[in-house]
Coordinates of C-alpha atoms in Angstrom, one line a residue:
M1 CA 12.6 38.0 51.8
D2 CA 10.6 38.6 48.7
I3 CA 9.0 35.4 47.3
L4 CA 7.0 37.1 44.5
P5 CA 8.5 39.5 42.0
K6 CA 8.1 43.1 43.0
S7 CA 6.2 43.8 39.8
F8 CA 3.8 41.5 38.0
S9 CA 2.3 42.3 34.7
V10 CA 0.2 40.0 32.5
G11 CA 1.3 42.2 29.6
S12 CA 4.8 40.7 29.8
Y13 CA 3.4 37.3 28.8
S14 CA 3.0 36.1 25.2
R15 CA -0.3 36.6 23.5
R16 CA -1.1 32.9 23.9
N17 CA -0.1 32.8 27.6
R18 CA -2.2 35.9 28.3
R19 CA -5.2 34.1 26.8
V20 CA -4.5 31.1 29.1
V21 CA -4.3 33.4 32.2
Y22 CA -7.6 35.2 31.2
Y23 CA -9.2 31.8 30.6
L24 CA -8.2 30.4 34.0
V25 CA -9.3 33.5 35.8
G26 CA -12.6 33.5 34.0
L27 CA -13.1 29.8 34.7
G28 CA -12.5 30.4 38.4
V29 CA -15.0 33.2 38.5
I30 CA -17.7 31.1 36.7
I31 CA -17.2 28.2 39.1
G32 CA -17.3 30.5 42.1
L33 CA -20.5 32.2 40.9
Y34 CA -22.1 28.8 40.1
T35 CA -21.2 27.6 43.6
V36 CA -22.8 30.5 45.3
L37 CA -25.9 30.3 43.2
Y38 CA -26.2 26.5 43.8
N39 CA -25.8 27.0 47.5
V40 CA -28.5 29.7 47.6
G41 CA -30.8 27.7 45.3
M42 CA -30.6 24.6 47.5
R43 CA -31.6 26.6 50.5
V44 CA -34.4 28.6 48.9
F45 CA -35.9 26.2 46.3
E46 CA -35.1 22.8 47.8
D47 CA -35.1 23.8 51.6
D48 CA -32.0 21.7 51.9
P49 CA -29.1 23.8 52.9
R50 CA -25.5 22.7 51.9
S51 CA -22.1 23.8 52.9
L52 CA -20.2 26.0 50.5
F53 CA -17.6 23.2 49.9
H54 CA -20.3 20.7 49.2
S55 CA -21.9 23.1 46.7
L56 CA -18.5 23.5 45.0
Q57 CA -18.2 19.7 44.6
I58 CA -21.7 19.4 43.0
V59 CA -20.9 22.3 40.6
V60 CA -17.6 20.7 39.5
E61 CA -19.3 17.3 39.1
T62 CA -22.1 18.8 37.1
M63 CA -19.9 20.9 34.8
T64 CA -17.6 18.0 34.1
T65 CA -20.6 15.6 33.7
T66 CA -19.1 13.1 36.1
G67 CA -22.1 12.8 38.5
Y68 CA -24.2 14.5 41.1
G69 CA -23.7 12.6 44.3
A70 CA -26.5 12.4 46.8
D71 CA -28.2 15.7 45.8
S72 CA -30.1 14.3 42.8
P73 CA -32.9 14.3 42.0
W74 CA -34.0 17.9 42.6
E75 CA -37.7 18.6 43.3
S76 CA -38.1 22.2 42.1
P77 CA -38.2 23.2 38.4
A78 CA -35.8 26.1 39.0
M79 CA -33.0 23.8 40.3
N80 CA -33.5 21.3 37.5
L81 CA -33.3 24.1 34.9
Y82 CA -30.2 25.4 36.7
I83 CA -28.5 22.0 36.6
V84 CA -29.2 21.7 32.9
F85 CA -27.7 25.2 32.4
M86 CA -24.6 24.2 34.2
Q87 CA -24.3 21.0 32.2
L88 CA -24.5 22.9 28.9
T89 CA -22.0 25.5 30.2
G90 CA -19.6 22.7 31.2
I91 CA -19.8 21.1 27.7
A92 CA -19.1 24.5 26.1
I93 CA -16.2 25.2 28.4
G94 CA -14.8 21.7 27.6
F95 CA -14.6 22.4 23.9
F96 CA -13.1 25.8 24.6
T97 CA -10.4 24.2 26.7
L98 CA -9.5 21.8 23.9
R99 CA -9.3 24.6 21.4
L100 CA -7.4 27.1 23.6
I101 CA -5.0 24.9 25.6
V102 CA -4.9 21.2 24.7
I103 CA -4.6 21.3 20.9
P104 CA -2.1 24.2 20.8
L105 CA -0.1 22.5 23.5
F106 CA 0.5 19.4 21.4
S107 CA 0.7 21.0 18.0
S108 CA 3.3 23.6 19.1
A109 CA 5.3 21.2 21.2
E110 CA 8.9 20.7 20.0
V111 CA 9.3 17.5 18.1
D112 CA 12.4 15.5 18.9
L113 CA 13.0 13.5 15.7
D114 CA 16.0 11.7 17.3
D115 CA 13.7 9.9 19.7
R116 CA 11.9 8.4 16.7
L117 CA 15.0 6.7 15.3
S118 CA 15.5 3.0 15.9
P119 CA 19.1 1.8 16.7
K120 CA 21.1 1.9 13.5
N121 CA 24.0 -0.3 12.4
D122 CA 25.7 -0.7 9.0
H123 CA 23.4 2.0 7.7
V124 CA 23.7 4.8 5.2
I125 CA 23.6 8.5 6.2
I126 CA 22.1 10.8 3.6
C127 CA 22.8 14.5 3.6
E128 CA 20.5 17.2 2.2
Y129 CA 18.9 15.0 -0.5
R130 CA 16.8 17.4 -2.6
R131 CA 15.8 15.2 -5.6
D132 CA 12.4 14.1 -4.1
S133 CA 13.7 12.4 -1.0
A134 CA 10.8 9.9 -0.8
V135 CA 11.8 8.3 -4.1
L136 CA 15.4 7.5 -2.8
L137 CA 14.2 6.5 0.6
D138 CA 11.6 4.1 -0.8
E139 CA 14.4 2.6 -3.0
L140 CA 16.7 2.1 0.0
E141 CA 13.8 0.5 2.0
D142 CA 13.2 -1.9 -0.9
L143 CA 16.9 -2.8 -0.8
D144 CA 16.6 -3.4 3.0
I145 CA 19.3 -0.7 3.5
E146 CA 19.0 1.1 6.9
Y147 CA 19.4 4.9 6.6
V148 CA 19.2 8.2 8.3
L149 CA 18.5 11.4 6.4
I150 CA 19.9 14.6 7.8
S151 CA 18.0 17.7 6.6
S152 CA 18.7 21.3 7.5
D153 CA 15.1 22.1 6.6
E154 CA 13.2 21.5 9.8
E155 CA 9.8 21.5 8.2
N156 CA 10.9 19.0 5.6
A157 CA 12.5 16.8 8.2
I158 CA 9.3 16.7 10.3
D159 CA 7.2 16.0 7.3
L160 CA 9.4 13.1 6.2
S161 CA 9.5 11.7 9.8
N162 CA 5.8 11.9 10.1
D163 CA 5.5 9.9 6.9
G164 CA 7.6 7.1 8.5
Y165 CA 11.1 7.9 7.1
S166 CA 14.2 7.9 9.4
T167 CA 14.9 11.6 9.4
I168 CA 16.6 14.1 11.7
H169 CA 17.0 17.8 11.6
G170 CA 20.5 19.1 11.6
S171 CA 23.4 20.6 9.6
P172 CA 25.6 18.1 7.7
Q173 CA 28.4 20.6 8.2
E174 CA 28.4 20.0 12.0
E175 CA 29.9 16.9 13.6
S176 CA 27.0 16.7 16.1
A177 CA 24.5 15.9 13.4
F178 CA 26.6 12.9 12.2
K179 CA 27.1 11.6 15.8
R180 CA 23.3 11.8 16.3
A181 CA 23.0 9.8 13.1
S182 CA 25.4 7.1 14.5
I183 CA 28.1 7.7 12.0
D184 CA 30.5 5.4 14.0
S185 CA 28.5 2.4 12.7
A186 CA 27.5 3.7 9.2
Q187 CA 28.6 1.9 6.1
A188 CA 28.4 5.0 3.8
V189 CA 27.5 8.6 3.6
I190 CA 25.7 10.1 0.6
T191 CA 25.9 13.9 0.3
D192 CA 23.8 16.0 -2.1
A193 CA 24.4 19.3 -0.4
H194 CA 25.3 21.2 -3.6
E195 CA 27.7 24.0 -2.8
A196 CA 28.2 22.6 0.7
N197 CA 29.3 19.2 -0.6
V198 CA 33.0 20.0 0.1
D199 CA 32.2 21.2 3.6
T200 CA 30.2 18.1 4.3
I201 CA 32.9 15.7 3.0
L202 CA 35.5 17.4 5.1
T203 CA 33.3 17.1 8.2
V204 CA 32.7 13.4 7.5
R205 CA 36.4 12.7 7.0
S206 CA 37.3 14.4 10.3
I207 CA 35.0 11.9 12.1
R208 CA 35.3 8.7 10.0
P209 CA 38.3 8.7 7.6
D210 CA 37.4 5.1 6.5
V211 CA 33.7 5.5 5.7
E212 CA 32.6 5.4 2.0
I213 CA 31.4 8.8 0.7
V214 CA 29.2 9.1 -2.4
A215 CA 28.7 12.6 -3.6
L216 CA 25.9 13.8 -6.0
T217 CA 26.4 16.9 -8.1
D218 CA 24.7 18.7 -11.0
D219 CA 28.0 20.1 -12.2
S220 CA 30.3 17.5 -13.8
A221 CA 33.2 20.0 -13.5
M222 CA 33.1 19.5 -9.8
E223 CA 33.8 15.8 -10.0
D224 CA 37.6 16.1 -9.6
V225 CA 37.2 18.7 -6.8
L226 CA 34.9 16.4 -4.8
L227 CA 37.2 13.4 -5.4
D228 CA 40.2 15.4 -4.3
T229 CA 38.3 16.5 -1.2
G230 CA 37.7 12.9 -0.1
A231 CA 34.7 11.5 -1.9
D232 CA 35.1 7.9 -3.1
T233 CA 32.5 8.2 -5.8
V234 CA 30.9 11.1 -7.6
L235 CA 27.5 10.7 -9.4
S236 CA 26.1 13.1 -11.9
P237 CA 22.5 12.2 -12.5
H238 CA 21.9 15.1 -14.9
G239 CA 24.8 14.0 -17.0
V240 CA 23.6 10.4 -17.2
L241 CA 20.1 11.5 -18.0
G242 CA 21.3 13.8 -20.8
H243 CA 23.4 11.0 -22.3
R244 CA 20.5 8.6 -22.2
L245 CA 18.1 11.1 -23.9
A246 CA 20.6 11.9 -26.6
E247 CA 21.3 8.2 -27.2
K248 CA 17.6 7.6 -27.7
A249 CA 17.4 10.5 -30.1
V250 CA 20.4 9.4 -32.1
A251 CA 19.0 5.8 -32.2
S252 CA 15.9 7.2 -33.9
F253 CA 18.1 7.8 -37.0
D254 CA 19.6 4.3 -37.2
A255 CA 19.0 0.7 -36.2
E256 CA 21.8 0.1 -33.8
I257 CA 20.9 -1.3 -30.4
R258 CA 23.0 0.5 -27.8
D259 CA 21.6 -0.2 -24.4
A260 CA 21.1 -3.9 -24.1
V261 CA 21.6 -5.6 -20.7
E262 CA 23.3 -9.0 -20.9
L263 CA 21.5 -11.5 -18.7
G264 CA 23.4 -14.5 -20.0
E265 CA 25.7 -15.6 -22.8
D266 CA 22.9 -15.6 -25.4
L267 CA 20.3 -13.5 -23.7
N268 CA 20.0 -9.7 -23.7
V269 CA 17.2 -7.4 -22.8
S270 CA 16.7 -3.9 -24.2
E271 CA 14.2 -1.1 -24.6
I272 CA 13.3 -0.1 -28.2
P273 CA 11.3 3.0 -28.8
I274 CA 9.1 2.9 -31.9
S275 CA 9.8 5.8 -34.2
H276 CA 7.1 7.7 -36.1
D277 CA 8.3 6.3 -39.5
S278 CA 8.4 2.7 -38.3
R279 CA 6.6 0.0 -40.3
L280 CA 5.1 -1.2 -37.1
I281 CA 2.9 1.9 -36.5
D282 CA -0.8 1.1 -36.1
K283 CA -0.2 -2.6 -36.2
R284 CA -1.4 -4.9 -33.4
I285 CA 1.3 -6.8 -31.5
R286 CA 0.0 -10.1 -32.9
E287 CA 0.2 -8.7 -36.4
S288 CA 3.8 -7.5 -36.0
R289 CA 5.2 -11.1 -36.0
I290 CA 8.3 -9.8 -34.3
R291 CA 9.3 -13.2 -33.0
E292 CA 8.9 -15.0 -36.4
R293 CA 10.8 -12.3 -38.3
T294 CA 13.6 -11.5 -35.9
G295 CA 13.8 -14.2 -33.2
A296 CA 13.3 -11.6 -30.4
N297 CA 10.6 -11.9 -27.8
V298 CA 8.4 -8.9 -26.8
I299 CA 8.2 -9.2 -23.1
G300 CA 6.7 -5.8 -22.3
A301 CA 5.6 -2.5 -23.8
W302 CA 4.9 1.1 -22.8
I303 CA 1.7 1.9 -24.6
D304 CA 0.0 5.3 -23.9
G305 CA 2.2 5.7 -20.8
E306 CA 1.2 2.4 -19.3
L307 CA 3.5 -0.6 -19.0
Q308 CA 1.9 -3.9 -20.1
L309 CA 3.7 -7.1 -19.0
P310 CA 3.3 -8.8 -21.4
P311 CA 1.4 -6.5 -23.9
S312 CA -2.0 -7.6 -25.0
P313 CA -1.8 -9.4 -28.4
D314 CA -4.4 -6.9 -29.6
A315 CA -2.5 -3.8 -28.3
V316 CA -1.9 -1.3 -31.1
I317 CA 1.7 -0.1 -31.6
K318 CA 1.8 3.7 -31.7
A319 CA 4.5 6.3 -32.2
N320 CA 5.3 6.7 -28.5
T321 CA 5.3 2.9 -27.8
V322 CA 8.5 1.5 -26.2
L323 CA 9.0 -2.2 -26.6
L324 CA 10.8 -4.3 -24.0
V325 CA 12.4 -7.2 -25.8
S326 CA 14.7 -10.1 -25.1
G327 CA 16.9 -12.2 -27.4
D328 CA 20.5 -12.8 -28.5
D329 CA 22.7 -10.1 -30.2
A330 CA 21.6 -11.2 -33.7
A331 CA 17.9 -11.1 -32.8
L332 CA 18.1 -7.6 -31.3
D333 CA 20.1 -6.3 -34.2
E334 CA 17.6 -7.8 -36.6
L335 CA 14.8 -6.2 -34.6
G336 CA 16.5 -2.8 -34.7
E337 CA 16.5 -3.0 -38.5
F338 CA 12.9 -4.2 -38.6
T339 CA 11.4 -1.6 -36.3
R340 CA 13.1 1.4 -38.0
R341 CA 13.1 2.3 -41.6
P342 CA 16.7 3.0 -42.6
R343 CA 17.2 6.7 -43.0
T344 CA 19.8 8.7 -44.9
F345 CA 21.2 11.8 -43.2
G346 CA 19.8 14.8 -44.9
E347 CA 19.0 18.4 -44.2
H348 CA 15.9 17.5 -42.3
D349 CA 17.7 14.9 -40.1
R350 CA 18.5 17.2 -37.3
I351 CA 18.0 17.3 -33.5
V352 CA 16.8 20.4 -31.7
L353 CA 18.1 20.6 -28.1
L354 CA 16.1 22.8 -25.7
G355 CA 18.2 23.8 -22.7
M356 CA 22.0 23.9 -22.4
G357 CA 22.4 23.1 -18.7
E358 CA 24.1 20.0 -17.3
V359 CA 21.5 17.7 -19.1
G360 CA 21.8 19.7 -22.3
R361 CA 25.6 19.7 -22.3
A362 CA 25.7 15.9 -21.8
A363 CA 23.2 15.4 -24.6
H364 CA 25.1 17.7 -26.9
S365 CA 28.3 15.8 -26.5
V366 CA 26.6 12.5 -27.6
I367 CA 24.9 14.2 -30.6
E368 CA 28.2 15.8 -31.7
A369 CA 30.0 12.4 -31.4
A370 CA 27.3 10.9 -33.7
D371 CA 28.0 13.6 -36.2
I372 CA 24.4 14.7 -36.4
D373 CA 23.3 18.3 -37.0
V374 CA 22.0 19.9 -33.8
T375 CA 20.3 23.3 -33.0
V376 CA 20.6 24.4 -29.4
V377 CA 18.1 26.8 -27.7
D378 CA 18.8 28.4 -24.3
R379 CA 17.9 31.6 -22.4
D380 CA 21.6 32.4 -22.0
D381 CA 24.1 33.3 -24.8
E382 CA 26.7 30.7 -24.0
P383 CA 29.2 28.7 -26.2
G384 CA 27.3 26.2 -28.2
V385 CA 24.0 28.0 -28.1
D386 CA 22.5 28.7 -31.5
I387 CA 19.3 30.5 -30.6
V388 CA 18.9 32.6 -27.4
G389 CA 15.3 32.8 -26.2
D390 CA 12.5 31.1 -24.3
A391 CA 12.4 27.5 -25.3
S392 CA 8.8 27.3 -24.3
S393 CA 7.8 30.1 -26.7
R394 CA 6.3 29.2 -30.1
S395 CA 8.3 32.0 -31.8
T396 CA 11.6 30.7 -30.5
L397 CA 10.7 27.1 -31.5
E398 CA 9.8 28.2 -35.0
E399 CA 13.2 30.0 -35.2
A400 CA 14.9 26.8 -34.1
G401 CA 13.3 24.9 -37.0
V402 CA 11.3 22.5 -34.8
A403 CA 8.8 21.8 -37.6
D404 CA 11.4 20.0 -39.7
A405 CA 13.6 18.4 -37.0
G406 CA 13.9 14.7 -36.8
A407 CA 14.1 14.7 -32.9
I408 CA 13.6 17.2 -30.1
I409 CA 15.2 16.8 -26.7
V410 CA 13.5 18.9 -24.0
G411 CA 16.1 19.4 -21.2
L412 CA 14.5 22.3 -19.4
P413 CA 14.9 22.3 -15.6
N414 CA 11.3 23.6 -14.9
D415 CA 8.6 21.0 -15.4
S416 CA 5.9 23.5 -16.4
A417 CA 8.1 25.0 -19.1
A418 CA 9.1 21.5 -20.2
L419 CA 5.5 20.4 -20.5
L420 CA 4.5 23.5 -22.5
A421 CA 7.5 23.0 -24.8
T422 CA 6.5 19.4 -25.4
V423 CA 2.9 20.4 -26.3
L424 CA 4.1 23.1 -28.7
T425 CA 6.7 20.9 -30.4
R426 CA 4.2 18.1 -30.9
S427 CA 1.7 20.5 -32.4
M428 CA 4.4 21.9 -34.7
N429 CA 5.9 18.6 -35.7
P430 CA 3.6 15.5 -35.2
D431 CA 6.3 13.1 -36.6
A432 CA 9.3 14.1 -34.5
E433 CA 10.8 12.0 -31.7
I434 CA 10.3 14.0 -28.5
L435 CA 12.4 13.1 -25.5
V436 CA 11.8 14.9 -22.2
R437 CA 13.6 15.4 -18.9
I438 CA 11.3 15.8 -15.9
S439 CA 12.4 17.1 -12.5
K440 CA 9.5 15.6 -10.5
A441 CA 8.7 11.9 -10.7
G442 CA 5.0 12.6 -10.6
D443 CA 5.1 14.6 -13.8
T444 CA 6.2 11.7 -16.0
R445 CA 2.6 10.8 -17.1
K446 CA 1.9 14.4 -17.8
A447 CA 4.8 14.6 -20.2
L448 CA 3.6 11.4 -22.0
S449 CA 0.1 12.9 -22.3
A450 CA 1.6 16.1 -23.6
G451 CA 3.1 14.2 -26.5
A452 CA 6.5 13.0 -25.4
D453 CA 7.8 9.7 -26.8
Y454 CA 10.3 9.0 -24.0
V455 CA 10.5 10.5 -20.5
L456 CA 13.1 10.3 -17.8
S457 CA 12.7 11.8 -14.3
V458 CA 15.7 13.2 -12.4
P459 CA 14.5 11.7 -9.0
Q460 CA 14.2 8.1 -10.4
V461 CA 17.5 8.3 -12.2
S462 CA 19.3 9.6 -9.1
A463 CA 17.7 7.0 -6.8
R464 CA 18.7 4.2 -9.2
M465 CA 22.3 5.4 -9.5
V466 CA 22.6 5.5 -5.7
A467 CA 21.1 2.0 -5.4
R468 CA 23.4 0.7 -8.0
E469 CA 26.4 2.2 -6.3
L470 CA 25.4 0.7 -2.9
R471 CA 24.3 -2.7 -4.1
G472 CA 25.2 -3.1 -7.7
E473 CA 21.6 -3.5 -8.7
E474 CA 21.3 -4.6 -12.3
V475 CA 18.9 -2.3 -14.3
L476 CA 18.4 -1.3 -17.9
E477 CA 20.8 1.5 -17.1
P478 CA 19.9 3.8 -14.3
A479 CA 18.3 6.2 -16.9
S480 CA 15.5 3.9 -18.0
Q481 CA 11.7 3.9 -17.8
I482 CA 11.7 0.2 -16.7
R483 CA 13.5 -1.6 -13.9
L484 CA 15.0 -5.1 -14.3
V485 CA 16.5 -6.9 -11.3
Q486 CA 17.5 -10.4 -10.3
V487 CA 16.2 -12.0 -7.1
S488 CA 16.4 -15.4 -5.4
A489 CA 13.5 -17.8 -6.0
E490 CA 13.7 -19.2 -2.5
P491 CA 10.4 -17.7 -1.3
F492 CA 8.7 -19.5 -4.1
A493 CA 10.5 -22.9 -3.8
G494 CA 8.2 -25.8 -4.5
K495 CA 5.6 -23.6 -6.4
T496 CA 5.1 -23.4 -10.1
L497 CA 5.7 -20.1 -11.8
A498 CA 1.9 -19.7 -12.2
Q499 CA 1.3 -20.5 -8.5
S500 CA 3.8 -17.8 -7.4
R501 CA 1.3 -15.1 -8.6
I502 CA 4.1 -12.6 -8.8
Y503 CA 2.4 -10.7 -11.6
E504 CA -1.1 -10.8 -10.2
T505 CA 0.0 -9.5 -6.8
T506 CA 2.7 -7.0 -7.7
G507 CA 2.6 -6.1 -11.4
C508 CA 6.1 -7.4 -11.9
R509 CA 6.8 -10.1 -14.6
V510 CA 9.3 -12.9 -14.5
V511 CA 11.2 -12.7 -17.9
A512 CA 14.0 -15.2 -17.3
I513 CA 15.0 -18.0 -14.9
E514 CA 18.6 -19.0 -14.2
D515 CA 19.4 -22.5 -12.8
D516 CA 22.4 -24.8 -12.8
D517 CA 22.0 -25.4 -16.6
G518 CA 22.1 -21.7 -17.4
I519 CA 19.5 -18.9 -18.1
T520 CA 16.4 -19.1 -20.2
S521 CA 13.7 -16.7 -21.3
T522 CA 11.4 -19.5 -22.5
L523 CA 9.2 -19.9 -19.5
D524 CA 6.7 -22.7 -18.7
P525 CA 4.0 -21.5 -16.3
E526 CA 4.0 -25.1 -14.8
R527 CA 7.7 -25.1 -14.1
V528 CA 8.4 -25.8 -10.4
L529 CA 10.8 -23.3 -8.9
A530 CA 13.8 -24.4 -6.8
A531 CA 15.3 -22.4 -4.0
R532 CA 18.6 -22.1 -5.8
D533 CA 17.0 -20.6 -9.0
R534 CA 17.4 -16.9 -9.7
L535 CA 14.5 -14.9 -11.2
T536 CA 14.9 -11.9 -13.5
I537 CA 11.9 -9.7 -13.0
V538 CA 10.8 -6.5 -14.8
G539 CA 8.4 -3.8 -13.8
T540 CA 7.9 -0.1 -13.0
D541 CA 9.2 1.5 -9.9
D542 CA 5.9 1.2 -8.2
A543 CA 5.6 -2.5 -9.1
M544 CA 9.1 -3.2 -7.8
H545 CA 8.2 -1.4 -4.5
E546 CA 5.2 -3.6 -4.2
F547 CA 7.2 -6.8 -5.0
F548 CA 9.8 -6.1 -2.3
K549 CA 7.1 -5.2 0.3
R550 CA 5.2 -8.3 -0.3
F551 CA 7.9 -10.9 -0.7
D552 CA 10.9 -11.5 1.5
V553 CA 13.6 -12.0 -1.2
T554 CA 17.3 -11.4 -1.3
R555 CA 19.0 -10.0 -4.4
P556 CA 22.3 -11.7 -5.5
E557 CA 25.2 -9.4 -5.9
T558 CA 25.5 -8.1 -9.5
T559 CA 28.1 -6.2 -11.3
E560 CA 27.8 -3.3 -13.6
E561 CA 28.3 -3.7 -17.3

């Protein structure tokens, strides 16, 4: 009976395994040689013969630096030098062992991401989210919503898991992936699988006919298809973002406030970009006398890409400043008239739209509805495109008449091209309103530095839309530079507003308090908060993340406008 294979060849092993075999053989030869030399040395130089097995023990102890037993110390210089040589050899072999065997063993070991998941219940399953996953996952964690992200990109799944996110590798078109994600106890499934959305929805419905499905798409024409397939809600972040940018561009031509959020019967909050021809340009906040002239309160301001809550009285209002204001309808309307010089539509009152994708088409519909002249630039000769060319090229922008446009909307999908187009349009038209779509959240500041007056990022808009769908979170529209939410004051009960140190520790500012008597934006720092009060806080995404990490608060259910 043959126990060993009839033919054995190291050449049949992988390159790494061959190295391991050679290493082990070489290590055995070295130990054997050292054992013989030690045995001979003890007999010749120390006149103290040892058995071969005893010599082997001493060699191993010396090379591993674990001790020498009863043989130390040695009398002869030759044996002492030999022992030092074995010690140094042992240290070198130890490092070689780490590099050749130990480190590759752990780095190449298969990672089982499923083992990292904690038990899930009433959670959300996210499929193939490709709009900067970390932005959405941070949003869900702030909302205390459990989730599992299924990604077909193994490297991406491992990276997210290593960063602490609940992620598994798998295909959302296979039932096994959803079962591993505990779909039986999930409250909702969010799919952003692009052309595989339909396949994903059908897979989910075959397992859980009753689970809520939210689908994200960049093609608004797919909305009916996805709903017919089985989605409960279809979100189009690009469409919302395009509408928002166009509304801001149209607003630069008149004084109407279109995007106020109603906090109470007589209290609204809104963002108001300061146009280049506003009478407030180059004035300090204290000099603007906005409250005295309009009745509205300035509770915050984006100045040079930085949100100030509240703005410094000595802060200078510039062309790219966005004021965050509160007040009743009359006060905001008066402020709209005050911040913009009324303009008469003329030949120069025109919007240039760069890019006719989903964002561009959504923006175009808003501009047409406002009956404002628009020039569209795109690489492809499609219906509605006036100039075919590279929107980040100076010659194309000159042909589009950027120099005498009232506003420019940069809706290009590539951030590098969008930033270049922003710099060029600002150099060609210093007075125009420039509104920019950004695909990466981290490029927002770059766009502001490039000369943009208003910037919205696709990842942030998408994450807010999902959060709003899941929890009805109240924000200044999902497409906004600023977040506004309501929370319970319970963690701060018994403390004054000043003692709560909300702004000092998180960067978020309390702008209104609601109690049994109603809601007010006139805040006394010495007011003692009660557990039943509700606080309206405002801040950037980063500030909100810090707030919900630091304070254990619950958000009351809110409804969309």
